[in-house]
mmCIF file of C-alpha atoms in Angstrom:
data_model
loop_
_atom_site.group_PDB
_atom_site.id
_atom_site.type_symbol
_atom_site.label_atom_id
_atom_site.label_comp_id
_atom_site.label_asym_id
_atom_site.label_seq_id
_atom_site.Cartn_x
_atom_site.Cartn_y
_atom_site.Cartn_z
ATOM 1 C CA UNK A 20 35.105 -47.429 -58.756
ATOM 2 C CA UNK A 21 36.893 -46.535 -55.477
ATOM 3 C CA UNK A 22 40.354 -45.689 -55.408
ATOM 4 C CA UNK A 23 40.678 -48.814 -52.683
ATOM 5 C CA UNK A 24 40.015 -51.051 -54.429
ATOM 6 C CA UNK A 25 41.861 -53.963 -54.554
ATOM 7 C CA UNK A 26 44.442 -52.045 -52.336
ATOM 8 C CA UNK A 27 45.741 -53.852 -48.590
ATOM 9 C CA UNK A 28 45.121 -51.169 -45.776
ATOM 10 C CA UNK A 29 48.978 -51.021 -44.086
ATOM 11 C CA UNK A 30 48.813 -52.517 -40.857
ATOM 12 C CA UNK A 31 49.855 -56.256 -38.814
ATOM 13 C CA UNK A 32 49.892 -59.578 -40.878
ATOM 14 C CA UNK A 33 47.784 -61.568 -39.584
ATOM 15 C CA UNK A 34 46.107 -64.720 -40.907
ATOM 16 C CA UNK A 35 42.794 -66.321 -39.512
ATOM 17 C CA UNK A 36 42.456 -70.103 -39.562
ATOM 18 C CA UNK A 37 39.883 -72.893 -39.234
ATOM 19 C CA UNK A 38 36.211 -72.170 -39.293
ATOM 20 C CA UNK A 39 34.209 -72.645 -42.279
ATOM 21 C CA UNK A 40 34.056 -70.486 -45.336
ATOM 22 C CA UNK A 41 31.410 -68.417 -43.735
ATOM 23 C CA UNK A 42 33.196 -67.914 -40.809
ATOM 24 C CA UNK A 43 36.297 -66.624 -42.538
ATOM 25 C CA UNK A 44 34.158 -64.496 -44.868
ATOM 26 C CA UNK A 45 32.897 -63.026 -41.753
ATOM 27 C CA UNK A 46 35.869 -62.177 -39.616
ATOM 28 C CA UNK A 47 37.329 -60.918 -42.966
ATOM 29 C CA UNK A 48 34.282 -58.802 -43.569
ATOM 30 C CA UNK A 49 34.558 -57.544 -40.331
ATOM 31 C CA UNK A 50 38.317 -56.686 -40.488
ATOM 32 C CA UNK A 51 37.513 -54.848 -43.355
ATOM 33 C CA UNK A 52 35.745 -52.203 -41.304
ATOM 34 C CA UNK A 53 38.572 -52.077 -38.791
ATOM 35 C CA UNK A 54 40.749 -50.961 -41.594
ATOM 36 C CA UNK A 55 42.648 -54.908 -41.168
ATOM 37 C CA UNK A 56 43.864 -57.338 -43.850
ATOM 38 C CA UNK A 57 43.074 -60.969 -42.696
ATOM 39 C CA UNK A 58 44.046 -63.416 -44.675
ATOM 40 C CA UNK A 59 41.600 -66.542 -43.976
ATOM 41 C CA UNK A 60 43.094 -70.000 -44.441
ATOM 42 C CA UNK A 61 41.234 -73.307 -43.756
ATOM 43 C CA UNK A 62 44.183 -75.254 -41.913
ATOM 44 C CA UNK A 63 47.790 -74.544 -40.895
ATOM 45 C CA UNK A 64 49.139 -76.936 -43.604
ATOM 46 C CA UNK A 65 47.576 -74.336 -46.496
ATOM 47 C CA UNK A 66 50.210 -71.598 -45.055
ATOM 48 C CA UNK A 67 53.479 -71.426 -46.596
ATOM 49 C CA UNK A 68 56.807 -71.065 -44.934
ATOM 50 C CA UNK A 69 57.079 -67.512 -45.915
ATOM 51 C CA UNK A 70 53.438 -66.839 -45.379
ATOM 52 C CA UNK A 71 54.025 -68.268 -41.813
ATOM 53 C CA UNK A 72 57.038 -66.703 -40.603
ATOM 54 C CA UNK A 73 56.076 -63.192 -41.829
ATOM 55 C CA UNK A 74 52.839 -63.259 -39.451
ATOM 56 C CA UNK A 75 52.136 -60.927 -36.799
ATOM 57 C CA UNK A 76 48.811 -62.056 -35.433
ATOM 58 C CA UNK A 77 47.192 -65.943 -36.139
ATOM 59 C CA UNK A 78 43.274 -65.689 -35.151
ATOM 60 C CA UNK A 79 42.557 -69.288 -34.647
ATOM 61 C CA UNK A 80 39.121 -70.890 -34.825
ATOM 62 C CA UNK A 81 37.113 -72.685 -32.417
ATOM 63 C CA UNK A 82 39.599 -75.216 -31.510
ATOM 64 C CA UNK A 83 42.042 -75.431 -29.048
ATOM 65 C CA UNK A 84 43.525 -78.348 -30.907
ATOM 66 C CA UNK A 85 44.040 -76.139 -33.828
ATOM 67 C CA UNK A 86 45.426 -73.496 -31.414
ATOM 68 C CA UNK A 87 48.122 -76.571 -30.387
ATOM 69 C CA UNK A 88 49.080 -76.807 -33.702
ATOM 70 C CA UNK A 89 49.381 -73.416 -34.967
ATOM 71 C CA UNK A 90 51.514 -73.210 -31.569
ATOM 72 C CA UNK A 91 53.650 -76.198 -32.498
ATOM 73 C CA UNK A 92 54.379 -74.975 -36.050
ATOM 74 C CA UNK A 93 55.645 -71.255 -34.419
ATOM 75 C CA UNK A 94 57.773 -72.898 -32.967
ATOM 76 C CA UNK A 95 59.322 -75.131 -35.723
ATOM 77 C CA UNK A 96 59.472 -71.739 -37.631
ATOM 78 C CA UNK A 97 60.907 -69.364 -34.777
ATOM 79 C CA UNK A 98 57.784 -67.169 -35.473
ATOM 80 C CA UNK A 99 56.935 -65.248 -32.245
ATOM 81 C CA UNK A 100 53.308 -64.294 -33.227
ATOM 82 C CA UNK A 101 50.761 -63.788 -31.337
ATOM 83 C CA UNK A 102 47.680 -65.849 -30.947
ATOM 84 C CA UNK A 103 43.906 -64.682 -30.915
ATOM 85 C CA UNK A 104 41.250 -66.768 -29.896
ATOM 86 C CA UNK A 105 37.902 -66.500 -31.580
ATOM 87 C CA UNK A 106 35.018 -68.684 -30.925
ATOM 88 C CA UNK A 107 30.935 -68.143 -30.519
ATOM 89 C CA UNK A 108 28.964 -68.189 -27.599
ATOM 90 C CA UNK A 109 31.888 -69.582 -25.258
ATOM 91 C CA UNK A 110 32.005 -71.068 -22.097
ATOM 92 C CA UNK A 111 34.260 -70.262 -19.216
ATOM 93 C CA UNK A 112 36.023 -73.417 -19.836
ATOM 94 C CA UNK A 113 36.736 -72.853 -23.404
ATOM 95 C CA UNK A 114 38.131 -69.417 -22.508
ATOM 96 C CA UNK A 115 40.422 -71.470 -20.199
ATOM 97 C CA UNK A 116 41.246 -73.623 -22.529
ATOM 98 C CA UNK A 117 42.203 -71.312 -25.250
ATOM 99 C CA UNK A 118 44.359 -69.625 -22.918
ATOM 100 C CA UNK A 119 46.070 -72.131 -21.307
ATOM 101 C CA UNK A 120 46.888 -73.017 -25.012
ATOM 102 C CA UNK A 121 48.511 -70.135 -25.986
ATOM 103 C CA UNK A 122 46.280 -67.458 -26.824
ATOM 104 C CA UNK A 123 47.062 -64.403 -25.700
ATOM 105 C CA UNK A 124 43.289 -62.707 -26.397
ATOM 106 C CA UNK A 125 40.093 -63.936 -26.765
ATOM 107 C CA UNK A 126 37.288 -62.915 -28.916
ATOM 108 C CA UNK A 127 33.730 -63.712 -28.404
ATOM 109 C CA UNK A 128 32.136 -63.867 -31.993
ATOM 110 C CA UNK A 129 30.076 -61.802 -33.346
ATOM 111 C CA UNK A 130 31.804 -58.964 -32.313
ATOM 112 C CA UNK A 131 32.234 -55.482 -33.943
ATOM 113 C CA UNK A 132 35.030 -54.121 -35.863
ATOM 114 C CA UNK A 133 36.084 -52.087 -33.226
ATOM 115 C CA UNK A 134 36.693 -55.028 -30.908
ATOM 116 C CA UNK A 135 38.367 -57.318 -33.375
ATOM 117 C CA UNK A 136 40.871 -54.387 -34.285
ATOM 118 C CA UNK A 137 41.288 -53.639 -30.655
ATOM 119 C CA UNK A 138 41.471 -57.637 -29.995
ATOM 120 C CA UNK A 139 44.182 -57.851 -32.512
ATOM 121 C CA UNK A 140 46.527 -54.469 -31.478
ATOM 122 C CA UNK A 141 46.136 -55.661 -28.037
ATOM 123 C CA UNK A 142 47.967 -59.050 -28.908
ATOM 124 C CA UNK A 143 50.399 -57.396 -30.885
ATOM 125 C CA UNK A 144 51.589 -55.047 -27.968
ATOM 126 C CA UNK A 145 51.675 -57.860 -25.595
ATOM 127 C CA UNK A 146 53.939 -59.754 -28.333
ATOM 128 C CA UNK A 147 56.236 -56.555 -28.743
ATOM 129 C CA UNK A 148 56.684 -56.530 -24.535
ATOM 130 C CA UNK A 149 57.194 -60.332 -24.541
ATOM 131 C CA UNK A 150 60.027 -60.373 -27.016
ATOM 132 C CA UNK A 151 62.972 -58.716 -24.567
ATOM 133 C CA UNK A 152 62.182 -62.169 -22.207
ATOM 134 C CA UNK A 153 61.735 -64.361 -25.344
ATOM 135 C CA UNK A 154 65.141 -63.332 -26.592
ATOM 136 C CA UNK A 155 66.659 -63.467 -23.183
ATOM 137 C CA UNK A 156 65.662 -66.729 -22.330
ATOM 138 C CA UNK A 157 66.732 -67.827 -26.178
ATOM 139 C CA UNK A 158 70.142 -66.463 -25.199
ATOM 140 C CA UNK A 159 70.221 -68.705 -21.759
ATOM 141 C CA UNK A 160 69.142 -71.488 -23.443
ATOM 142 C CA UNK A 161 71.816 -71.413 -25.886
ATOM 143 C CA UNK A 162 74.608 -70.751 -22.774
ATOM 144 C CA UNK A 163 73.652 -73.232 -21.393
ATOM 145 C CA UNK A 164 73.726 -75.796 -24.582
ATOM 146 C CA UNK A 165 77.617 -74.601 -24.774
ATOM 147 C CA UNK A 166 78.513 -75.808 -21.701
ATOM 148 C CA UNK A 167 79.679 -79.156 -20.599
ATOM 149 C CA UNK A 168 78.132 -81.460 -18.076
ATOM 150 C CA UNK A 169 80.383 -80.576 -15.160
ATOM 151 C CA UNK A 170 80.490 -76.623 -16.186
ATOM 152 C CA UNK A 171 76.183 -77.358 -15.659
ATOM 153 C CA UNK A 172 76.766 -79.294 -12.336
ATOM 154 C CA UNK A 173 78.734 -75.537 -10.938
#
């Protein structure tokens, strides 16, 4: 028996959801070559709160409703993760789509391992830059809840 198994290669926490059970035995099969840990849910309401807010990466699906909703529940959580896109055979429009509803990557499935790993670090680093401008604009927000309504009219 190998000396792996049963272990959790180190690396980002991400969590795929949607699809069907073959579809999440695939991506997971596939991030198991890429030396990843996906952890495949069916919907959004399976995921607990500390499940959720310790996430680095959601891959989402097929859906851009389901992209909506994992986007909607980030931000009910303060989770800053990034979102992946993964669908089969797109079209242009549902690569618009996706990313106009939040993803930051897009994977065409089937892919290889190499591409979902690189899919997934990519997404990460863009989070990591993003996060200066998140926080920033967290602060301004919260400025600009302190002041009153003639302090906002100057």
């Amino acid at each position: 028996m190998s000396q792996e198994f049963g272990r959790r290669p180190q690396g980002p926490n991400v969590i795929f959801v949607g699809g069907d059970a073959k579809h999440r035995a695939e991506v997971c099969f596939a991030a198991r070559h890429a030396r990843l840990h996906i952890e495949p849910v069916a919907d959004v309401a399976e995921l607990l709160f500390g499940e959720f807010t310790a996430t680095d990466v959601f891959l989402v699906w097929n859906d851009p409703e389901l992209l909506e909703q994992v986007k909607f529940k980030m931000a009910t959580m303060s989770n800053q993760a990034a979102l992946v896109a993964l669908y089969p055979n797109p079209s242009t429009g549902e690569v618009v789509a996706a990313l106009l509803a939040g993803a930051s990557e897009f994977i065409d499935w089937p892919c290889s391992a190499q591409q979902l790993e690189s899919a997934i670090r990519g997404a990460i680093e863009k989070r990591r830059r993003a996060l200066p401008r998140w926080e920033r604009t967290r602060r301004a927000k919260a400025s600009l809840l302190g002041l009153s309504e003639r302090e906002r009219e100057v």
